[in-house]
Amino acid sequence: MSVLVNKNSKIIVQGFTGTEGTFHAQQMIEYGTNVVGGVTPGKGGTAHLDRPVFNTVTDAVAKTGADVSIIFVPPAFAADAIMEAAEGGIKVIICITEGIPVRDMIDAKKYVDRKGVRLIGPNCPGVITPDEAKVGIMPGFIFKKGTIGIVSKSGTLTYEAADQVVKAGYGISTAIGIGGDPIIGTTTKEAVELLMNDPETEGIIMIGEI
């Protein structure tokens, strides 16, 4: 059992054809993550990185069965992208975008909570279950499979902690970057509880920011 994402997760990328979306989607695919398509309004029916592009999340979910979305959308539109993913049937939303207006995020947080959808981020590096799925911007080569879970508000400190855990002879079950913005979808406490309920996780590292 893994937390949030695993080898069976079907991932779509919102903002798929943009510069950031393209680069990180390619990295995720090369890692072995099951990226089944992407969403860019106005480009539905085309292909990108050998994956189909859809106009809406609803279309993408209907055609691919996607259950996880990662968002690379500019700050002004990212909250709407979060709500679109929740409305479209996505179960886990991972938002990488930094600088989303707080007012927008208050609305988006209320919306995903009403829908019972799990939101990670925004302003986060994503989630990785080593050797199964990398849904984010973290350098996958640092993470080796193991029994230590990581919950962190800091992206770079997540990578540093993972590197030290691996060098000490251990490995990572799942690493969750919860994000550093004022309004985030999943708190440190909630992320820790997910790992505490995971039989593959035997220890947890928590990293905050002051």
PDB file of C-alpha atoms in Angstrom, residues 12-17 21 37-40 69-73:
ATOM      1  CA  ILE A  12      -3.295  13.885 -16.140  1.00  0.00           C
ATOM      2  CA  VAL A  13      -1.378  17.160 -16.427  1.00  0.00           C
ATOM      3  CA  GLN A  14      -3.286  20.455 -16.426  1.00  0.00           C
ATOM      4  CA  GLY A  15      -1.284  23.007 -18.362  1.00  0.00           C
ATOM      5  CA  PHE A  16       0.142  20.056 -20.288  1.00  0.00           C
ATOM      6  CA  THR A  17       1.451  21.871 -23.366  1.00  0.00           C
ATOM      7  CA  GLY A  21       4.006  21.288 -17.926  1.00  0.00           C
ATOM      8  CA  GLY A  37      -2.939  12.560 -20.955  1.00  0.00           C
ATOM      9  CA  GLY A  38      -3.248  16.247 -20.329  1.00  0.00           C
ATOM     10  CA  VAL A  39      -5.544  19.245 -20.444  1.00  0.00           C
ATOM     11  CA  THR A  40      -5.014  22.464 -22.381  1.00  0.00           C
ATOM     12  CA  SER A  69      -4.131  15.539 -11.639  1.00  0.00           C
ATOM     13  CA  ILE A  70      -1.023  17.687 -11.410  1.00  0.00           C
ATOM     14  CA  ILE A  71      -1.428  21.390 -12.130  1.00  0.00           C
ATOM     15  CA  PHE A  72       1.067  23.613 -13.967  1.00  0.00           C
ATOM     16  CA  VAL A  73      -1.188  26.609 -14.605  1.00  0.00           C
TER      17      VAL A  73
END
